[in-house]
Coordinates of C-alpha atoms and ligand atoms in Angstrom, one line a residue:
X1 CA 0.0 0.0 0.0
X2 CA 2.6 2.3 1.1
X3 CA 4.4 1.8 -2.6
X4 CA 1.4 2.6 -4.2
X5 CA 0.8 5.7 -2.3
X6 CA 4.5 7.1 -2.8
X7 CA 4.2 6.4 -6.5
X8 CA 0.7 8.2 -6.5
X9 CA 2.4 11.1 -4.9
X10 CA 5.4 11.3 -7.0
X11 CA 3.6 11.6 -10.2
X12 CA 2.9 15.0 -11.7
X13 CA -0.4 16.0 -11.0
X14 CA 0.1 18.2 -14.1
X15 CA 0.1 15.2 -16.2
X16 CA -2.8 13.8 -15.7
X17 CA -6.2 13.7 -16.9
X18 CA -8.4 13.0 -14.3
X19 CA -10.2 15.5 -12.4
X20 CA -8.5 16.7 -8.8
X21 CA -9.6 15.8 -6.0
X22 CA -8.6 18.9 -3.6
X23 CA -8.1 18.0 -0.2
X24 CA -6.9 20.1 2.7
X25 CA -4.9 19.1 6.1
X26 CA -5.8 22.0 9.0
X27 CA -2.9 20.8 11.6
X28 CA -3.6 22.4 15.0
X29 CA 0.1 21.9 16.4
X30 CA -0.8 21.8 19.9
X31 CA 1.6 22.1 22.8
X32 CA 0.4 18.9 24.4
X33 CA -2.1 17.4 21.7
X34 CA -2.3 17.8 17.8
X35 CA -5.7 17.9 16.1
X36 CA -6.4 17.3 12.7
X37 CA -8.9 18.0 10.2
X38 CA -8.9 17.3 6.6
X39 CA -11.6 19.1 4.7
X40 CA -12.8 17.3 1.3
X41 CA -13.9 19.8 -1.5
X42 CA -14.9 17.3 -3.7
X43 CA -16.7 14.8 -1.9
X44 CA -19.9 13.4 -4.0
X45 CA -22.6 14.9 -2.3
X46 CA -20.9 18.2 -1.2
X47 CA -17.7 19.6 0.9
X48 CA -17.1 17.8 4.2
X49 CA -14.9 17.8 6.8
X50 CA -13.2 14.9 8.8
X51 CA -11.5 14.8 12.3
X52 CA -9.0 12.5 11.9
X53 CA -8.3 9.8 14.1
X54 CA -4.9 8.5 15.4
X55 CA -4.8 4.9 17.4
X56 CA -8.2 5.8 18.2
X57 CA -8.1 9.5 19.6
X58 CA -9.0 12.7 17.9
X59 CA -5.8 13.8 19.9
X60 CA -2.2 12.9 19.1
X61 CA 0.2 13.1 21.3
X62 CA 2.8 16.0 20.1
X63 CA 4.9 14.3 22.6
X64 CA 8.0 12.8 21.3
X65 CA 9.7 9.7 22.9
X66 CA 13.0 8.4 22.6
X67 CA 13.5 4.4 23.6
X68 CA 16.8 2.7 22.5
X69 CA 18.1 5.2 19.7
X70 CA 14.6 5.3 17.8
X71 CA 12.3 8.5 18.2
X72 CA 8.8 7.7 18.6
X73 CA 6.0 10.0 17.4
X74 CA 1.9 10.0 18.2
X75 CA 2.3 8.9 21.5
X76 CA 4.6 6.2 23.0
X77 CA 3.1 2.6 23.1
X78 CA 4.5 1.5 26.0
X79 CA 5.5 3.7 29.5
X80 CA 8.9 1.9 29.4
X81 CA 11.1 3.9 32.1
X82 CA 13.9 3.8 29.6
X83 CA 11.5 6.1 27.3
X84 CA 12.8 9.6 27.5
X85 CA 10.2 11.8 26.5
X86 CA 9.9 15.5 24.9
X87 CA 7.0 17.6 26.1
X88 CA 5.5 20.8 24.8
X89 CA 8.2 21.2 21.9
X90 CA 5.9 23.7 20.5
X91 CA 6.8 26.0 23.4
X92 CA 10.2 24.6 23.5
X93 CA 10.7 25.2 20.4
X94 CA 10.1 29.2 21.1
X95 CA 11.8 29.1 23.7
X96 CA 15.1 28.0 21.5
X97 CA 14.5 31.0 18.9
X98 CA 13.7 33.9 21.4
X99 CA 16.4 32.8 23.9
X100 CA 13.0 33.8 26.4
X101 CA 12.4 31.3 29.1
X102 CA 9.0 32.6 29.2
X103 CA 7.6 30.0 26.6
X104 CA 8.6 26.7 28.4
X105 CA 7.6 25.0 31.4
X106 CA 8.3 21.9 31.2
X107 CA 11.1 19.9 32.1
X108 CA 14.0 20.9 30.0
X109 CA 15.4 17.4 29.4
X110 CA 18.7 17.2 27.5
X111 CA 17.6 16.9 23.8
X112 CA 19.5 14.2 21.5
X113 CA 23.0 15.1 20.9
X114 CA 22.9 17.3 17.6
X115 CA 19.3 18.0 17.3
X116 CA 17.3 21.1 18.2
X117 CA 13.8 21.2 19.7
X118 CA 13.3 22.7 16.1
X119 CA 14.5 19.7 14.5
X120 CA 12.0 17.9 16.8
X121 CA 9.1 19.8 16.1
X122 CA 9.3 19.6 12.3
X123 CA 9.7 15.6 12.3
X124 CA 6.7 15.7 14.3
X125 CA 4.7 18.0 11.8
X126 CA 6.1 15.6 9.4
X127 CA 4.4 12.9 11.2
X128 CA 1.4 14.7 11.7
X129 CA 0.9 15.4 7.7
X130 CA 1.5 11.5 7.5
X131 CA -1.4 10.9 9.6
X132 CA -3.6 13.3 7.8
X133 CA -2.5 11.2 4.4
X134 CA -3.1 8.1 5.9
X135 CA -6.3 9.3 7.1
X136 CA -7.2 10.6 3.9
X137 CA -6.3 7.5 1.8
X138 CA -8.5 5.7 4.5
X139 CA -11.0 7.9 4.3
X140 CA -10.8 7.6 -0.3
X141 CA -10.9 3.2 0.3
X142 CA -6.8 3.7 -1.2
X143 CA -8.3 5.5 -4.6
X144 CA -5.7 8.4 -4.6
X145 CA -6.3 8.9 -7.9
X146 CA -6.4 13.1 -8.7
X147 CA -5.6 13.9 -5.4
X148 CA -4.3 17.2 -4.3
X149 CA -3.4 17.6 -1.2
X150 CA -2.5 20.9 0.8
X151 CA -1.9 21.9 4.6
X152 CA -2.2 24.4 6.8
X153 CA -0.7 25.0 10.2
X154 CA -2.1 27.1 13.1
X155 CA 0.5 29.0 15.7
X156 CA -0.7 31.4 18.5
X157 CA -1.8 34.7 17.8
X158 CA 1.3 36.3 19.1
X159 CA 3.8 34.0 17.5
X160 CA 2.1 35.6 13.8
X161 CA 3.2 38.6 14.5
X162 CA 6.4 37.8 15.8
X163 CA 9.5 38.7 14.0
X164 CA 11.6 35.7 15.0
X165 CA 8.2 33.2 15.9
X166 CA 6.6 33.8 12.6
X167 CA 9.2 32.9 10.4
X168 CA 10.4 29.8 12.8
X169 CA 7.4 28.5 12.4
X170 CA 7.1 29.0 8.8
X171 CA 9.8 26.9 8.3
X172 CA 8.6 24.1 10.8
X173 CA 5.6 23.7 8.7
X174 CA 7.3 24.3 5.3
X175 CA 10.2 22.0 6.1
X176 CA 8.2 19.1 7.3
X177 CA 5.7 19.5 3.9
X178 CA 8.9 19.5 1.9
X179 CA 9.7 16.1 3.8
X180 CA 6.6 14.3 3.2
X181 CA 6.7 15.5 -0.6
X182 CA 10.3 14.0 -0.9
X183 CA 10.9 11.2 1.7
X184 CA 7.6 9.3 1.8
X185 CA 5.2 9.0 5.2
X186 CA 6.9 8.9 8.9
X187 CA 5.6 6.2 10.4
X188 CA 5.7 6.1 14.8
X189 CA 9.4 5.5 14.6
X190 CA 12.4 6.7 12.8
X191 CA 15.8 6.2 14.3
X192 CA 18.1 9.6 15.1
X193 CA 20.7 8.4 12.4
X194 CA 18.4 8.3 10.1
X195 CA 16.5 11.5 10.8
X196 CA 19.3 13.7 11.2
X197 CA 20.2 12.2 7.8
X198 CA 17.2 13.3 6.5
X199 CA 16.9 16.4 8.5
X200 CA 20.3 17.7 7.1
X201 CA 19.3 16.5 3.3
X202 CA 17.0 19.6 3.3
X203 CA 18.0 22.2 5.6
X204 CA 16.0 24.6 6.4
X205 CA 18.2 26.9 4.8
X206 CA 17.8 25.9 1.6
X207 CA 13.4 26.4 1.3
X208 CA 12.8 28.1 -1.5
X209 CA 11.9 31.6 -0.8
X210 CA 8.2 32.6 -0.6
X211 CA 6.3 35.8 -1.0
X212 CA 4.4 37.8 1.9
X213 CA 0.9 36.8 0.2
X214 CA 1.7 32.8 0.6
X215 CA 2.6 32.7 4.6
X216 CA -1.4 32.6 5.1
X217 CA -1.4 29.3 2.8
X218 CA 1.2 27.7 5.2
X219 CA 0.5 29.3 8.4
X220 CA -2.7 31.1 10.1
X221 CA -3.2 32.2 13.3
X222 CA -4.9 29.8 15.8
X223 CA -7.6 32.6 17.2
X224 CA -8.2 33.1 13.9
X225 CA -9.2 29.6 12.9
X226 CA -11.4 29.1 15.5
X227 CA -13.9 31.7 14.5
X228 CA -14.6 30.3 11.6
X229 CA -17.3 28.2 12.9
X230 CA -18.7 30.6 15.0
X231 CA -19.0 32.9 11.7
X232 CA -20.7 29.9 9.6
X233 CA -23.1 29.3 12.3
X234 CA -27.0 29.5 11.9
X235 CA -26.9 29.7 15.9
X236 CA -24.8 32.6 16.0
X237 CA -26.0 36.2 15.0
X238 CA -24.1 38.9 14.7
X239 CA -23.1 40.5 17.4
X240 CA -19.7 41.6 20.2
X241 CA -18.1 38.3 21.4
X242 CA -15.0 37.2 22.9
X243 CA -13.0 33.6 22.7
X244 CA -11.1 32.6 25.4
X245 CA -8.4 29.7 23.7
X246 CA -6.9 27.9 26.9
X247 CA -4.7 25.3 25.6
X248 CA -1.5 24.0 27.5
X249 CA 1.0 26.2 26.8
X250 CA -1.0 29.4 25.4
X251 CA -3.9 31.4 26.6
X252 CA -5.5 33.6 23.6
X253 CA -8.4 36.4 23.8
X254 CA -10.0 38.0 21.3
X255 CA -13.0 40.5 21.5
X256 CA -14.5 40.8 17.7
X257 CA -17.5 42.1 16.3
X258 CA -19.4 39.4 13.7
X259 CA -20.9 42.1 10.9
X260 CA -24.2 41.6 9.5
X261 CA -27.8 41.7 10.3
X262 CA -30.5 39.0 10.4
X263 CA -32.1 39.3 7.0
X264 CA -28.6 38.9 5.6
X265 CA -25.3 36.4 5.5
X266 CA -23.1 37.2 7.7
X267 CA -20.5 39.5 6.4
X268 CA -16.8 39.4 8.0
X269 CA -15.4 39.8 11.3
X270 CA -13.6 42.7 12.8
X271 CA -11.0 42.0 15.6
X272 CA -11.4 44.6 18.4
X273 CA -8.6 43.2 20.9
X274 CA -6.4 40.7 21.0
X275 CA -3.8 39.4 23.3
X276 CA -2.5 36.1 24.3
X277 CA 0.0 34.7 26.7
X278 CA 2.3 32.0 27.1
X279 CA 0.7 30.5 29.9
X280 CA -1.7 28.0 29.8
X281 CA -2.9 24.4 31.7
X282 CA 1.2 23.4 31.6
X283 CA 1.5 26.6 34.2
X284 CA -1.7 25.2 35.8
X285 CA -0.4 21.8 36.3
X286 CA 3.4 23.3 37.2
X287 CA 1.2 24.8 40.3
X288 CA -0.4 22.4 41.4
X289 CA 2.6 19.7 41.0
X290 CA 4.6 21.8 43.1
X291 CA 1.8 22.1 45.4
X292 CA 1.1 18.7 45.8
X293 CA 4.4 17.4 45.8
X294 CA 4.2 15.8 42.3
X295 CA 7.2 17.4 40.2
X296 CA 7.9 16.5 36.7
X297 CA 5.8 14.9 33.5
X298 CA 2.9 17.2 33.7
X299 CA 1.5 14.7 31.5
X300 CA 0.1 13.1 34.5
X301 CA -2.0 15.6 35.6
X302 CA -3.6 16.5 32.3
X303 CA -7.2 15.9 32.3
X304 CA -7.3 15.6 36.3
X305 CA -7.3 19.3 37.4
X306 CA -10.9 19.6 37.8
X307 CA -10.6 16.6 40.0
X308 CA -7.6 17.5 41.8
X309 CA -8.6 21.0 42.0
X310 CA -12.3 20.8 43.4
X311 CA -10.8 18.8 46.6
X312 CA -7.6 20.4 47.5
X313 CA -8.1 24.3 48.5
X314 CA -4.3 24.6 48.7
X315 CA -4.5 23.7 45.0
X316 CA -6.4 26.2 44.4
X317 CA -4.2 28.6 46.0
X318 CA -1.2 27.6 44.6
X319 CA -3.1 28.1 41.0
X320 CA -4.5 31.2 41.7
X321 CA -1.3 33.5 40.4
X322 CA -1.3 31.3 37.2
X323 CA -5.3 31.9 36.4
X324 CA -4.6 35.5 37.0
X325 CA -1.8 35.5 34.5
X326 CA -4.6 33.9 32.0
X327 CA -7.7 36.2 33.3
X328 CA -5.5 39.3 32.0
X329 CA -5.5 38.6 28.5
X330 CA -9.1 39.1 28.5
X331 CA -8.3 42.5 30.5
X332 CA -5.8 43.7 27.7
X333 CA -8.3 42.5 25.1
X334 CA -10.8 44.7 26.5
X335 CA -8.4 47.3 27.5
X336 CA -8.0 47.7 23.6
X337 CA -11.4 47.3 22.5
X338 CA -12.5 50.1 25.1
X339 CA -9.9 52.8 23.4
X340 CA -11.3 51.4 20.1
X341 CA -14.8 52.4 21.1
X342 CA -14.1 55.3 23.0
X343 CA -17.4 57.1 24.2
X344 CA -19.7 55.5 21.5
X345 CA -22.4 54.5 23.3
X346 CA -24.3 52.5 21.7
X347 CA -21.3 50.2 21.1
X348 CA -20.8 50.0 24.6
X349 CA -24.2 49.3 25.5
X350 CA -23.2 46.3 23.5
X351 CA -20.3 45.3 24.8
X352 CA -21.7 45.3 28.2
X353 CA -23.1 42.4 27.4
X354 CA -20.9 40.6 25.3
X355 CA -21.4 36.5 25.2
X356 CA -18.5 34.5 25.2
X357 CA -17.2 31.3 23.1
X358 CA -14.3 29.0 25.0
X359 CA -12.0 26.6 24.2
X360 CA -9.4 24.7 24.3
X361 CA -8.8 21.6 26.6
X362 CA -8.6 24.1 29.5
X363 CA -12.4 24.8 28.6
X364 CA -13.3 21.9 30.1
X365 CA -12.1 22.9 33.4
X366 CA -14.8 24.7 35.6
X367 CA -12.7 25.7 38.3
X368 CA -10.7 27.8 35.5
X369 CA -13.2 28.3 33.0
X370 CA -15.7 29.8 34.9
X371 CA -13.4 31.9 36.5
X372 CA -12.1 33.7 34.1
X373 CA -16.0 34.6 32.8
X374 CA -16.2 37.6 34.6
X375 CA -16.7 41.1 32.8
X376 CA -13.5 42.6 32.3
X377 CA -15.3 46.3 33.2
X378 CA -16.1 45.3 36.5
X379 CA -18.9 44.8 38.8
X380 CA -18.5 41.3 38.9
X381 CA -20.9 40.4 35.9
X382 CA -20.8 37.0 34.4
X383 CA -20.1 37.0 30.9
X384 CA -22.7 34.4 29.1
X385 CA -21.4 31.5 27.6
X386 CA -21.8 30.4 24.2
X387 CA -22.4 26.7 23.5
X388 CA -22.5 25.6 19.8
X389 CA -23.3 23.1 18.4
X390 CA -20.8 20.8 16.4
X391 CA -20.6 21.4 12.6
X392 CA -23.1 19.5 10.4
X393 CA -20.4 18.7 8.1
X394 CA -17.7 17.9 10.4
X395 CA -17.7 14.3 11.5
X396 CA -14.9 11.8 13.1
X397 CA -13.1 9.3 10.6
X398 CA -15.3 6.7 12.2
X399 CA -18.4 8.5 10.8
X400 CA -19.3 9.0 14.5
X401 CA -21.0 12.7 15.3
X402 CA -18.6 14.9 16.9
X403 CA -19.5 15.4 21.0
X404 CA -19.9 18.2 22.8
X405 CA -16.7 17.6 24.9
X406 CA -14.5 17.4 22.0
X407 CA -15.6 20.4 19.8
X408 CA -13.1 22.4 21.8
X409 CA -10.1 20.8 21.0
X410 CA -11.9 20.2 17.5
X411 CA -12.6 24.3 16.2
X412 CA -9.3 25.3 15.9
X413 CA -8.0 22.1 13.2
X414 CA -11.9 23.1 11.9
X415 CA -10.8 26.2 10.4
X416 CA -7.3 26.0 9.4
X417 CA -9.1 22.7 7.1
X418 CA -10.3 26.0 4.8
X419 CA -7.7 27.4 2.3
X420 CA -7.0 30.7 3.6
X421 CA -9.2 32.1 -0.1
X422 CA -12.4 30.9 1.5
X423 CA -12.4 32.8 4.7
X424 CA -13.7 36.3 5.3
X425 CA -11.1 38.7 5.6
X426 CA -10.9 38.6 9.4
X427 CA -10.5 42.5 9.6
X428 CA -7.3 43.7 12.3
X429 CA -8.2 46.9 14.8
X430 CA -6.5 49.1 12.4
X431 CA -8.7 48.4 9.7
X432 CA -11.8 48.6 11.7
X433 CA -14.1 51.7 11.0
X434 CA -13.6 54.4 13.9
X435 CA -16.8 54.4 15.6
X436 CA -19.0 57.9 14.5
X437 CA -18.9 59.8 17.5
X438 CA -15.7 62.0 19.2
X439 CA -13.5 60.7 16.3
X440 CA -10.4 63.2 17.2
X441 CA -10.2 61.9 20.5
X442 CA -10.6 57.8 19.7
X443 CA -7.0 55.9 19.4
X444 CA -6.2 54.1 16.4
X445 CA -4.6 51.0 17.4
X446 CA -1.3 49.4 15.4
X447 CA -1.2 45.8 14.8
X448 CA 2.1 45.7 17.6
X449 CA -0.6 47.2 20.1
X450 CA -2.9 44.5 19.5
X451 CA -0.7 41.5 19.5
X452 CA 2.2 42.5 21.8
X453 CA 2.8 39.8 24.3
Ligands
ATP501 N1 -10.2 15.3 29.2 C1 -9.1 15.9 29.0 N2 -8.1 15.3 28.3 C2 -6.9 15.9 28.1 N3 -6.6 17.1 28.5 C3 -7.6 17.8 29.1 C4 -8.9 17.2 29.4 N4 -9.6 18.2 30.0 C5 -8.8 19.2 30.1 N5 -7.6 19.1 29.6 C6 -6.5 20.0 29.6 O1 -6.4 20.4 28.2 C7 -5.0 20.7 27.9 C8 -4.8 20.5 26.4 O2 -5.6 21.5 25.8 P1 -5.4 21.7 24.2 O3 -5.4 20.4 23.5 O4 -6.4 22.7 23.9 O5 -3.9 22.3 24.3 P2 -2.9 22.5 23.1 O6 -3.7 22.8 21.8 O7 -2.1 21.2 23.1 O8 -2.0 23.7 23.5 P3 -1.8 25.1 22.9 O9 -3.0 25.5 22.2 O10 -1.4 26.0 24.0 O11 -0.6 24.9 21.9 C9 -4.3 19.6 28.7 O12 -3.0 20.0 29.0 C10 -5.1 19.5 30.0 O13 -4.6 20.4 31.0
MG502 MG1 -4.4 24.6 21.0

């Protein structure tokens, strides 16, 4: 099968006859899990949308092991002690670039001799693209024929407009699609000799260079994404709203206005605020292991905080400067969508009573969740939660509906499935009309106000 495939892949599309089959990979990179979702834009019967599986899961571990000179990827089959195991490479990864401690956590365990947590990362995008084929090929009973398949990689809102993130993580995504063009599928293990073999074969040096136009092809930011179902959404009018994004290693918050009315489609979205942090459920779970005693893998905790939390108060404590850290990105969000709005009062009227859309695994933690829905104005006013319903045309590779629980980990992969042509221009706060009253006095944000860190 896997000859089959390769030779599909290598031939020129160009020379063929049949009609293309386009299909494209949204990778949600995540700093603890990977989501993926392939969207299908010529399925008989009409556009669709798949959440892929791996070994079962909708999330893939972005967790790399390393047993006996042999790098695992997807999650290591075994707990073997002798498994040494590379969390949160994402952040790790930033961390390498900026030279700013800020972006890591985790346990800074000594990497292979001769690679970088950047040579790390991209093998595992590499792997992730391979699942997405596999998952495709599944998904088409093996009949490849005509297909065209393209990807698209979401990174935190701040590392898109970061001078050194951007670009890093340009080249992660670029250098592992220029891998599984020219070396075939990763499977779960590849030994170092071998991928540093590879690795050097095409450096990252040597990508061809791309125009300013094609990053959003490759790359788009992960706030971003996840609005796109929200914007397609009967449920959803238009309307002020702000997403909270609490994933492991990031915490994002946007405030953005959906344009339209209800007689007519919904017509774009306009970004008001927008600030994110690199803090997430990794600086939860740091907390509480120190709290508790239980240093190192954070892996262990993830998925228990709710538990661990609702019974230990000093937990809670111990959490507290951490969920704070998180709570004020929905302060400098609103911070900037105030001096947007300035005295406008209708538009603050509005805003007053803004609904909010979370996600993110951290969603699905109360304790934090709820906590951080509290009006950023003051006065101690619960901000009303938006619960949506999964997309009609999104579906598991099992055919199995999507579940509530796992739409937030599931919206962000959702939307970077679209090729950047078919979403609205999501508008930035500089491009956003100034609101009609007391014009000379309203600030005009700059994109560096809105995405500093
Ligand atoms: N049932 C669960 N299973 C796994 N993780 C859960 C669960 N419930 C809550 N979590 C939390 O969700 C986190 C993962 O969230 P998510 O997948 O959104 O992060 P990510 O996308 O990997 O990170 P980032 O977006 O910051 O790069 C875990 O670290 C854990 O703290
Ligand atoms: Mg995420």
């Amino acid at each position: 099968m896997k000859k089959l495939l390769s030779a599909f892949w290598r031939s020129p599309v160009k020379t063929r006859v049949l009609p293309s089959r386009r299909i494209h990979l949204g990778i949600d990179y995540g700093t603890s899990t990977s989501k993926i979702v392939f969207r299908d834009y010529g399925a008989p019967g009409g556009e669709r949308a798949v959440l892929i599986l791996s070994r079962g899961s909708i999330r893939i571990p972005s967790t790399v092991g390393l047993r006996e000179g042999m790098l695992q990827f997807g999650g290591t089959e075994d707990s073997h002690s002798g498994t040494i195991l590379y969390e949160s490479l994402k952040m790790r990864a930033a961390m390498e670039a900026t030279g700013d401690p800020k972006y890591f956590y985790g346990t800074t365990t000594p990497l292979p001799d001769g690679f970088s947590a950047c040579d790390l990362a991209v093998l595992t995008v590499w792997y992730l693209i391979s699942e997405g084929h596999r998952a495709v090929l599944l998904d088409l009973s093996g009949n490849a024929d005509g297909l065209r398949l393209g990807m698209t990689m979401g990174v935190p809102m701040a590392f898109f407009d970061d001078v050194v993130l951007q670009p890093l993580f340009l080249s992660i995504a670029r250098q592992a699609w220029q891998l599984y063009r020219e070396e075939d599928l990763l499977e779960v293990s590849l030994s170092l000799e071998k991928a540093r073999h590879i690795l050097d074969r095409y450096p990252r040096a040597r990508l061809p260079e791309i125009s300013d136009d094609e990053v959003r092809d490759w790359l788009r930011s992960e706030g971003e994404a996840a609005m796109w179902w929200p914007f397609q959404s009967p449920a959803v009018g238009p309307g002020p709203y702000a997403k909270i994004d609490i994933g492991a290693g990031t915490t994002h918050a946007s405030l953005y206005r959906i344009h339209g009315d209800n007689l007519t489609p919904k017509t774009g979205i306009a970004f008001f605020g927008a600030s994110t942090i690199s803090v997430g459920m990794d600086g939860i779970d740091n907390a509480i292991s120190i709290c508790i005693g239980e240093k190192g893998d954070c892996r262990l905790l993830r998925g228990r905080e709710q538990e661990i939390l609702r019974r230990n108060s000093a937990a809670r404590d111990a959490i507290e400067p951490v969920r704070e850290e998180m709570y004020q990105t929905y302060r400098r969000a609103w911070g900037q969508t105030l001096r947007k709005i300035g005295d406008y009062q209708a538009e603050r009227q509005a805003w007053g009573a803004h609904k909010i859309f979370m996600i993110g695994g951290g969603s699905l933690v109360p304790i934090i969740a709820d906590s951080l829905r509290v009006h950023p104005a003051g006065g101690n006013l619960t901000i009303q939660l938006m619960e949506l319903e999964p997309p009609p045309d999104l579906k598991r590779a099992d055919n199995r509906a999507i579940t509530a629980a796992q739409l937030p980990f599931a919206s962000v992969a959702y939307g970077l499935a679209n090729i950047g042509l078919s979403i609205p221009e999501a508008l930035t706060p500089n491009q956003v009309d100034p609101m009609p009253l007391n014009q000379a006095r309203r600030e005009r944000l700059n994109w560096d106000d809105i995405y500093a860190k």
